[in-house]
XYZ file of C-alpha atoms in Angstrom:
605
model
C -21.531 153.368 -169.059
C -22.315 156.686 -167.144
C -21.071 156.606 -163.433
C -19.964 159.143 -160.885
C -17.681 159.200 -158.221
C -14.564 158.216 -160.382
C -12.623 161.429 -159.051
C -12.490 162.582 -155.569
C -14.700 165.865 -155.240
C -13.151 168.953 -153.338
C -13.381 168.341 -149.551
C -16.279 170.133 -147.866
C -15.212 173.203 -145.989
C -16.387 173.864 -142.499
C -18.992 176.289 -143.641
C -20.517 173.650 -146.177
C -20.583 171.029 -143.188
C -22.272 173.423 -140.849
C -24.677 175.145 -143.346
C -27.685 173.026 -142.392
C -27.399 174.448 -138.782
C -27.095 178.254 -139.723
C -30.494 179.078 -137.962
C -29.267 177.221 -134.778
C -26.024 179.335 -134.916
C -27.573 182.327 -135.317
C -30.025 181.855 -132.374
C -26.779 180.916 -130.347
C -25.146 184.267 -131.365
C -28.297 186.464 -130.738
C -28.509 185.202 -127.371
C -25.078 185.515 -126.644
C -25.092 188.980 -127.924
C -27.882 190.041 -125.533
C -26.527 188.367 -122.589
C -22.982 189.714 -123.254
C -24.394 193.231 -123.316
C -26.489 192.649 -120.534
C -23.653 191.481 -118.531
C -22.119 195.010 -118.560
C -25.024 196.653 -116.729
C -23.794 195.668 -113.337
C -20.470 197.195 -113.932
C -22.189 200.322 -115.496
C -24.390 200.359 -112.340
C -21.246 200.311 -110.011
C -19.568 203.013 -111.956
C -22.571 205.055 -111.886
C -23.064 204.399 -108.172
C -19.302 205.466 -107.467
C -19.839 208.602 -109.351
C -23.350 209.700 -107.676
C -21.719 208.761 -104.138
C -18.279 210.482 -104.926
C -20.205 213.606 -106.176
C -20.681 216.668 -103.684
C -23.828 216.845 -101.762
C -26.283 214.177 -100.885
C -26.937 211.290 -103.218
C -30.553 210.938 -104.831
C -32.150 207.896 -103.153
C -34.319 207.431 -106.049
C -31.699 207.492 -108.526
C -29.397 205.066 -106.412
C -32.307 202.772 -106.229
C -32.995 202.869 -109.871
C -28.949 202.141 -110.769
C -29.314 199.079 -108.314
C -32.468 197.738 -109.902
C -31.070 198.211 -113.613
C -27.708 196.548 -112.367
C -29.750 193.577 -110.847
C -31.890 193.244 -113.947
C -28.990 193.203 -116.238
C -27.382 190.382 -114.136
C -30.493 188.325 -114.571
C -30.830 189.177 -118.057
C -27.218 187.762 -118.769
C -27.628 184.875 -116.355
C -30.926 183.584 -118.470
C -29.724 184.676 -122.128
C -25.850 183.083 -121.397
C -27.776 179.631 -120.266
C -30.033 179.811 -123.000
C -27.297 180.401 -125.605
C -25.125 177.408 -123.768
C -27.980 174.934 -123.846
C -28.936 175.735 -127.334
C -25.038 175.494 -128.343
C -24.731 172.127 -126.686
C -27.890 170.775 -128.317
C -26.507 171.955 -131.727
C -23.264 170.113 -130.710
C -25.202 166.870 -130.211
C -26.911 167.213 -133.682
C -23.813 168.177 -135.503
C -21.623 165.223 -133.833
C -24.630 162.938 -134.819
C -24.817 164.192 -138.092
C -20.978 163.938 -138.808
C -20.888 160.440 -137.399
C -23.912 159.305 -139.701
C -21.974 160.999 -142.643
C -18.791 159.253 -141.753
C -20.565 155.790 -141.329
C -22.421 156.220 -144.540
C -19.193 157.390 -146.493
C -17.091 154.276 -144.916
C -19.768 152.182 -146.122
C -19.336 153.471 -149.659
C -15.466 153.482 -149.958
C -13.595 150.851 -151.526
C -12.660 147.979 -149.425
C -9.122 148.601 -150.440
C -9.074 152.099 -149.029
C -10.367 150.625 -145.692
C -7.836 148.108 -145.764
C -4.966 150.452 -145.944
C -6.189 152.107 -142.535
C -5.697 150.793 -139.032
C -8.773 150.107 -137.103
C -7.280 152.582 -134.511
C -7.163 155.365 -137.097
C -10.838 154.877 -137.851
C -11.983 154.469 -134.347
C -10.016 157.642 -133.553
C -11.840 159.437 -136.611
C -15.264 158.334 -135.710
C -14.921 158.777 -132.122
C -12.423 161.110 -130.751
C -12.145 163.488 -133.792
C -15.782 164.071 -133.958
C -15.810 164.706 -130.104
C -13.038 167.167 -130.700
C -15.356 169.267 -132.667
C -17.410 170.038 -129.361
C -15.585 173.547 -128.619
C -15.965 174.641 -132.187
C -19.801 174.166 -131.916
C -20.667 174.493 -128.094
C -18.352 177.268 -127.092
C -16.518 179.159 -129.792
C -19.504 181.110 -131.138
C -20.358 182.470 -127.569
C -16.815 183.071 -126.811
C -16.176 184.926 -130.181
C -19.328 187.158 -129.601
C -18.212 188.108 -126.200
C -14.565 188.458 -127.384
C -16.070 191.216 -129.871
C -19.305 192.482 -128.548
C -18.188 193.120 -124.779
C -14.813 194.908 -125.761
C -16.707 197.231 -128.355
C -19.353 198.208 -126.158
C -16.905 198.794 -123.380
C -14.836 200.701 -125.942
C -17.727 203.000 -126.725
C -18.282 203.784 -123.398
C -14.768 204.393 -122.244
C -14.060 206.772 -125.229
C -16.883 209.106 -124.070
C -14.976 209.273 -120.860
C -11.337 209.723 -121.951
C -9.994 208.472 -125.242
C -6.171 208.709 -124.049
C -6.665 206.542 -121.160
C -8.716 204.142 -123.237
C -5.770 203.741 -125.511
C -3.828 202.891 -122.523
C -6.165 200.419 -121.388
C -6.081 198.633 -124.518
C -2.213 198.052 -124.196
C -2.638 194.429 -122.662
C -4.986 193.189 -125.128
C -2.835 194.556 -128.260
C 0.313 192.669 -126.624
C -1.580 189.483 -126.328
C -3.143 189.788 -129.938
C 0.486 190.498 -131.105
C 1.573 187.327 -129.728
C -1.326 184.875 -131.523
C 0.734 184.657 -134.789
C 3.549 183.162 -132.981
C 1.288 180.080 -132.142
C 0.567 179.359 -135.718
C 3.821 179.573 -137.311
C 4.840 176.703 -139.936
C 6.961 175.037 -137.081
C 4.017 175.307 -134.498
C 1.568 173.901 -137.124
C 3.848 170.945 -137.887
C 4.454 170.243 -134.273
C 0.739 170.007 -133.762
C 0.418 167.712 -136.850
C 2.855 165.532 -135.482
C 1.158 165.311 -131.973
C -2.130 164.485 -133.741
C -0.472 161.558 -135.651
C 1.401 160.259 -132.462
C -1.933 160.137 -130.737
C -3.288 158.254 -133.749
C -0.347 155.546 -133.332
C -1.232 155.091 -129.819
C -4.793 154.471 -130.347
C -3.740 152.044 -133.175
C -1.262 150.170 -131.233
C -3.672 149.797 -128.249
C -6.577 148.393 -130.316
C -4.162 146.109 -132.288
C -2.628 144.777 -128.909
C -6.189 144.175 -127.506
C -7.523 142.566 -130.568
C -4.190 140.117 -130.537
C -4.057 139.564 -126.954
C -4.856 135.811 -127.394
C -2.128 135.463 -129.863
C 0.472 137.390 -127.827
C -0.302 135.408 -124.766
C -0.095 132.058 -126.452
C 3.229 132.468 -128.385
C 4.777 134.731 -125.666
C 4.956 137.904 -127.649
C 4.016 140.108 -125.048
C 7.321 141.972 -124.739
C 7.208 142.803 -128.527
C 3.642 143.960 -128.502
C 4.349 145.768 -125.228
C 7.384 147.302 -126.952
C 5.350 148.666 -129.980
C 3.186 150.301 -127.592
C 6.046 151.714 -125.427
C 7.510 153.149 -128.735
C 4.012 154.725 -129.784
C 3.983 156.244 -126.097
C 7.652 157.474 -126.512
C 6.820 158.959 -129.816
C 3.852 160.849 -128.153
C 5.777 161.976 -125.197
C 8.504 163.644 -127.503
C 6.035 165.114 -129.863
C 4.089 166.510 -127.045
C 7.219 167.930 -125.154
C 8.137 169.663 -128.572
C 4.707 171.214 -129.108
C 4.568 172.497 -125.255
C 8.132 173.569 -125.479
C 7.273 175.799 -128.238
C 3.795 177.220 -127.087
C 4.880 177.586 -123.421
C 6.846 180.850 -123.758
C 4.125 182.365 -126.203
C 1.263 181.225 -123.813
C 2.767 182.362 -120.685
C 3.327 185.708 -121.993
C -0.374 186.024 -123.239
C -1.442 185.111 -119.851
C 0.637 187.835 -118.177
C -0.552 190.227 -120.765
C -4.021 189.711 -120.054
C -3.889 188.764 -116.198
C -5.828 191.406 -113.669
C -2.755 192.626 -112.121
C -1.152 193.557 -115.168
C -4.339 195.374 -116.898
C -4.806 197.082 -113.310
C -1.082 198.259 -113.298
C -1.700 199.587 -116.882
C -4.899 201.394 -115.947
C -3.627 202.692 -112.578
C -0.273 204.201 -114.182
C -1.893 205.754 -117.036
C -4.935 206.942 -114.859
C -2.433 208.628 -112.317
C -0.614 210.252 -115.057
C -4.029 211.741 -116.519
C -5.263 212.806 -113.073
C -2.019 214.483 -111.882
C -1.865 216.419 -115.176
C -5.473 217.237 -114.503
C -6.936 215.805 -117.647
C -9.076 213.331 -115.836
C -11.529 213.373 -112.896
C -10.529 211.004 -109.871
C -13.988 209.520 -110.262
C -13.613 208.867 -114.119
C -11.041 206.399 -113.312
C -13.513 204.035 -111.694
C -15.035 203.025 -115.109
C -11.389 202.055 -116.546
C -10.449 200.047 -113.504
C -13.957 197.925 -113.920
C -14.334 197.683 -117.594
C -10.688 197.315 -118.221
C -10.747 193.756 -116.824
C -13.962 193.417 -118.929
C -11.929 194.209 -122.097
C -9.585 191.241 -121.777
C -11.696 188.491 -119.890
C -13.079 187.388 -123.030
C -9.882 187.560 -125.197
C -8.416 185.553 -122.237
C -11.094 182.858 -122.586
C -10.160 182.428 -126.174
C -6.461 182.268 -125.530
C -7.107 179.433 -122.929
C -9.582 177.828 -125.528
C -6.958 178.286 -128.347
C -5.454 174.699 -128.192
C -9.112 173.139 -128.255
C -9.788 175.437 -131.272
C -6.550 174.167 -133.074
C -7.318 170.511 -132.363
C -11.146 171.026 -133.563
C -9.766 172.705 -136.691
C -7.232 169.854 -137.412
C -10.235 167.291 -136.637
C -12.551 168.970 -139.120
C -9.833 168.733 -141.565
C -9.366 165.013 -141.258
C -13.219 164.478 -141.039
C -13.432 166.573 -144.294
C -10.822 164.525 -146.001
C -12.769 161.109 -145.194
C -16.009 162.800 -146.442
C -14.251 163.770 -149.695
C -12.883 160.237 -150.309
C -14.710 158.889 -153.324
C -16.781 155.896 -153.366
C -16.835 153.193 -155.955
C -18.170 154.704 -159.016
C -22.148 154.158 -159.032
C -24.139 154.407 -162.209
C -26.556 157.263 -162.905
C -29.076 155.207 -164.765
C -29.044 151.581 -163.291
C -29.648 148.595 -165.518
C -31.576 145.756 -163.870
C -30.024 142.268 -164.529
C -31.891 139.792 -166.592
C -31.396 136.431 -164.821
C -28.768 135.389 -162.477
C -26.103 134.020 -164.565
C -22.669 135.359 -163.449
C -19.850 135.596 -165.906
C -16.222 136.881 -165.529
C -14.764 138.144 -168.700
C -10.944 138.319 -169.015
C -10.856 139.581 -165.281
C -7.485 141.101 -164.268
C -6.855 142.674 -160.699
C -4.238 144.164 -158.568
C -4.144 145.773 -155.240
C -3.105 149.502 -154.700
C -0.387 150.626 -152.190
C 2.524 148.258 -151.357
C 1.439 145.453 -153.993
C 0.655 147.842 -156.744
C 1.928 146.553 -160.191
C 1.396 142.831 -159.190
C -1.716 141.258 -160.709
C -3.402 138.772 -158.106
C -6.010 137.867 -160.761
C -4.701 137.196 -164.481
C -7.263 136.790 -167.452
C -10.052 135.136 -165.276
C -12.644 133.572 -167.754
C -15.620 131.911 -165.813
C -19.386 131.499 -166.023
C -21.677 130.582 -163.170
C -24.894 129.329 -164.712
C -28.262 129.637 -162.726
C -28.801 126.997 -160.274
C -25.181 125.693 -160.080
C -22.783 125.520 -157.632
C -19.112 126.500 -158.311
C -16.215 125.709 -156.124
C -12.833 127.505 -156.230
C -9.666 125.702 -154.752
C -6.116 126.539 -154.838
C -3.114 127.019 -152.631
C -3.024 130.212 -150.324
C -2.285 133.366 -152.293
C -3.729 131.923 -155.621
C -6.461 134.723 -155.686
C -9.528 132.888 -154.430
C -10.700 135.199 -151.817
C -9.903 138.382 -154.302
C -11.868 136.644 -156.932
C -15.182 136.086 -154.784
C -14.970 139.733 -153.629
C -15.485 140.892 -156.843
C -18.934 139.700 -156.948
C -20.601 141.833 -154.278
C -18.191 144.543 -155.685
C -16.032 145.148 -152.874
C -13.312 145.894 -155.486
C -13.844 146.530 -159.306
C -11.599 144.570 -161.767
C -8.677 146.728 -163.166
C -9.249 144.928 -166.426
C -12.188 143.008 -167.956
C -15.668 142.835 -166.680
C -17.874 140.994 -163.959
C -21.550 140.674 -165.267
C -24.640 139.499 -163.604
C -27.776 138.570 -165.693
C -25.735 140.004 -168.647
C -25.022 143.386 -167.088
C -21.705 144.491 -166.112
C -21.894 144.997 -162.061
C -20.731 148.664 -162.554
C -23.982 149.421 -164.553
C -25.993 147.758 -161.664
C -27.154 149.901 -158.795
C -25.659 148.912 -155.623
C -29.181 148.322 -153.867
C -30.253 146.056 -156.580
C -26.808 144.171 -156.324
C -27.121 143.180 -152.759
C -30.599 142.336 -153.226
C -29.385 139.817 -155.942
C -26.039 138.736 -154.096
C -25.642 137.621 -150.569
C -22.148 136.545 -149.219
C -20.811 134.677 -146.217
C -17.068 134.942 -145.419
C -14.647 133.308 -143.089
C -13.916 136.545 -141.181
C -17.354 136.731 -139.411
C -18.400 140.015 -138.080
C -21.548 140.207 -135.810
C -23.158 143.465 -134.478
C -23.610 144.197 -130.909
C -27.385 143.542 -131.228
C -29.898 140.649 -130.766
C -29.344 137.429 -132.492
C -32.475 137.833 -133.989
C -31.380 141.350 -135.341
C -28.139 139.665 -136.536
C -29.633 137.044 -138.628
C -32.318 139.548 -139.974
C -29.689 142.224 -140.901
C -30.328 141.846 -144.479
C -34.202 141.694 -144.179
C -34.995 143.963 -141.364
C -38.722 143.399 -141.471
C -38.592 139.560 -141.360
C -40.948 137.934 -138.664
C -39.541 135.764 -135.678
C -40.931 132.630 -137.778
C -38.679 133.412 -140.743
C -35.806 134.032 -138.522
C -36.196 130.634 -136.760
C -36.502 128.836 -139.972
C -33.299 130.249 -141.187
C -31.610 129.499 -137.920
C -32.637 125.868 -137.939
C -31.331 125.338 -141.741
C -28.017 126.855 -140.616
C -28.000 124.607 -137.569
C -27.716 127.276 -134.985
C -31.251 127.182 -133.484
C -30.579 124.747 -130.776
C -27.701 126.953 -129.476
C -29.678 130.059 -129.529
C -32.355 128.370 -127.420
C -29.413 127.882 -124.929
C -28.913 131.644 -124.632
C -30.226 133.527 -121.702
C -32.894 135.402 -123.692
C -32.726 133.271 -126.756
C -33.338 135.028 -129.883
C -33.461 138.530 -127.993
C -29.780 137.634 -126.365
C -27.629 140.462 -127.356
C -24.053 139.550 -128.867
C -21.444 140.561 -126.759
C -23.404 140.979 -123.456
C -25.429 137.807 -122.926
C -24.623 135.854 -125.889
C -21.224 134.590 -126.396
C -20.712 132.429 -129.785
C -17.766 130.464 -130.705
C -16.333 131.132 -134.233
C -18.223 128.350 -135.557
C -21.575 129.301 -134.000
C -20.827 132.874 -135.189
C -20.231 131.791 -138.504
C -23.706 129.581 -138.399
C -25.369 133.044 -137.538
C -24.095 134.413 -140.812
C -25.090 131.476 -143.069
C -28.410 131.991 -141.340
C -28.442 135.509 -142.485
C -27.621 134.600 -146.054
C -30.405 132.006 -146.017
C -32.913 134.247 -144.960
C -31.857 137.098 -147.191
C -32.782 134.346 -150.090
C -30.397 136.343 -152.692
C -30.412 134.447 -156.163
C -26.566 134.645 -155.877
C -24.618 133.342 -152.854
C -21.072 133.800 -152.231
C -19.203 131.423 -149.610
C -15.815 132.143 -148.641
C -14.742 129.207 -146.541
C -18.215 129.578 -144.803
C -17.893 126.375 -142.947
C -14.296 126.480 -141.973
C -14.918 126.428 -138.092
C -18.184 124.167 -138.102
C -17.994 120.902 -136.875
C -18.737 117.881 -139.494
C -22.288 117.440 -138.353
C -23.006 121.063 -138.669
C -21.491 121.298 -141.997
C -23.528 118.262 -143.378
C -26.649 120.338 -142.016
C -25.535 123.450 -143.983
C -24.760 121.423 -147.191
C -28.368 119.802 -147.010
C -29.742 123.290 -146.517
C -28.002 124.577 -149.653
C -28.871 121.632 -151.458
C -32.558 122.204 -150.844
C -32.283 125.194 -153.064
C -30.159 123.651 -155.800
C -31.485 124.674 -159.036
C -32.801 127.891 -157.744
C -29.681 129.877 -156.365
C -26.314 130.332 -158.174
C -23.547 129.637 -155.642
C -19.911 130.365 -155.639
C -18.087 128.820 -152.966
C -14.548 128.450 -151.758
C -13.333 125.423 -149.899
C -10.810 122.843 -149.053
C -12.734 119.994 -147.779
C -13.549 117.408 -150.167
C -17.177 116.932 -148.518
C -17.754 120.447 -149.508
C -16.959 120.570 -153.333
C -18.185 116.820 -153.693
C -21.849 118.407 -154.613
C -20.311 121.225 -156.974
C -21.346 121.160 -160.527
C -17.848 122.734 -161.467
C -14.608 122.941 -159.696
C -11.907 125.509 -160.764
C -8.444 125.198 -159.627
C -6.522 128.526 -159.289
C -2.706 129.071 -159.254
C -1.051 132.341 -159.135
C -4.144 134.220 -160.276
C -4.954 131.994 -163.302
C -7.400 129.167 -163.688
C -5.293 125.930 -164.463
C -8.083 123.337 -164.469
C -11.708 123.134 -164.346
C -14.362 120.374 -164.311
C -16.225 117.896 -161.690
C -14.361 116.713 -158.659
C -14.212 113.100 -160.270
C -12.977 114.809 -163.744
C -10.166 116.706 -162.015
C -9.114 113.567 -159.972
C -9.033 111.407 -163.068
C -6.800 113.840 -164.743
C -4.238 113.446 -162.019
C -2.967 117.018 -162.657
C -2.659 119.820 -160.622
C -5.902 119.286 -158.679
C -5.291 115.816 -158.075
C -1.892 116.503 -156.665
C -3.122 119.439 -154.415
C -5.897 117.223 -152.977
C -3.502 114.373 -152.351
C -1.339 116.687 -150.119
C -4.648 118.168 -148.436
C -6.143 114.519 -147.954
C -2.667 113.370 -146.347
C -2.595 116.335 -144.025
C -6.448 115.399 -143.017
C -5.623 111.927 -142.585
C -2.485 112.627 -140.267
C -4.588 115.090 -138.211
C -7.203 112.462 -137.617
C -4.582 109.944 -136.582
C -2.999 112.239 -134.293
C -6.410 113.061 -132.929
C -7.033 109.367 -132.540
C -3.761 108.789 -130.690
C -4.251 111.514 -128.365
C -7.807 109.970 -127.463
C -6.600 106.743 -127.146
C -3.936 107.830 -124.648
C -6.503 109.195 -122.711
C -8.599 106.282 -122.533
C -5.479 104.213 -121.402
C -4.763 106.638 -118.789
C -8.204 106.438 -117.359
C -8.031 102.850 -117.300
C -4.901 103.011 -115.474
């Protein structure tokens, strides 16, 4: 088998991520250069006017008029080109953010479920949301600010050097002082504090998401103090990390602001200019260029200094995005082999999770065959490995030993697109998209017509409920469609029925369904008996009664297999397991009956 993706490729650098947009970046830079250079024209016009008006004799009206027009024209050009550069930069930022989010979504869709399970929802939400948004300064502002920070000082320096090189060096003192402070903002201690700050932010996001998702449980069982305590702890960690970061940077940042402030720059120019004028080395009128352009030397650098934190945050965000984009996906074969038929076979399958449970095998030596057109039910106590086993068929995980075959071909040799055309699944934990009910049902068959969607909904016994929604099948989940857990599960069953894949995996797919709905779903599945290979996890006798084979799991091993009647007749582990389950069901029914009787008696009184 030849496959790729078994090892992580090197993380893509920033240049590689942004390479497709090099042309747009070039446009932004060129426009900004023109605007920055043109922005010096008004200052040069003022300088020339000052020299002209301060010169002995009467001023030349024509020359003054030309200088004023040139300054105004330069200002207009600066406004137009700077606005164009900013507009293109922000459009480029939108494209880059869209591309990054699409790349992240594609990568997250290909990584192993185990990798996703080890990440918090808040962490991933921060990555796709906040981290991508944090790239905004790097794309929309940094190119223009960098151009201004280099072009404006270089042009200004070139001009000032022609006036007086000694005073030019004095004028550069504030800029050199500010630049000398920059390395102090990037010491290992400062970088560590910034990483701790980002980690604290991630913990706040994760704690908020977890609290909101579990708010019903928190309220029901009175755990609000504990849940709030976790959030307060995260906030406290964030406050302390933020204080450490600000305390370390505040002195350096204050020093940079003082060095680049207009009063300090003017003081340096005036002191140096006074020394040169009194010494006879500089004409008084020649001090004017340094007073005006000296401020122009520091303004772009000051702008970069103010945006330094945003740039650092953007750099760290890009690093986290790079790490996720470099995360290897499940190995994908280079030469897919199409399965021959729909026979499913597990050969000596062993599996253990990574991370905290590393070293403990959840499945141990599973040998199982699902013949085409049959229904195989897997039962067993909690923690026996049932859900792990069924998640191997859609290849959410690869076995650590052994193989899972479809049509005689190892799933690792079947292309993912071909695999998902042949295997559909319905899990107990249902997730519906924020889209119309029709789009949710047609997720696997996006071009299905409305009649096909309705037929699938009827077979899943959800059609009548959909018609009760404000806009029927066009109602959007989460907006004008509120579905219960059982109703959402029936939508997912309708989705699987519409997909009509030859292999169907059901992981407690009717756990929240009422008996009538479960019966309707069983009848729908029975209509395709002989055409579809079905693997189902179930506890209810009604669900597994129609199974051709029942497999009993315990501690990741198959301990019994056969039909329901055969296993009950053996009076082994399955029979004992079923007696306990049936007893619990009977006790629940008796308790419900007693409650109903009490209610009726109360009404009679």
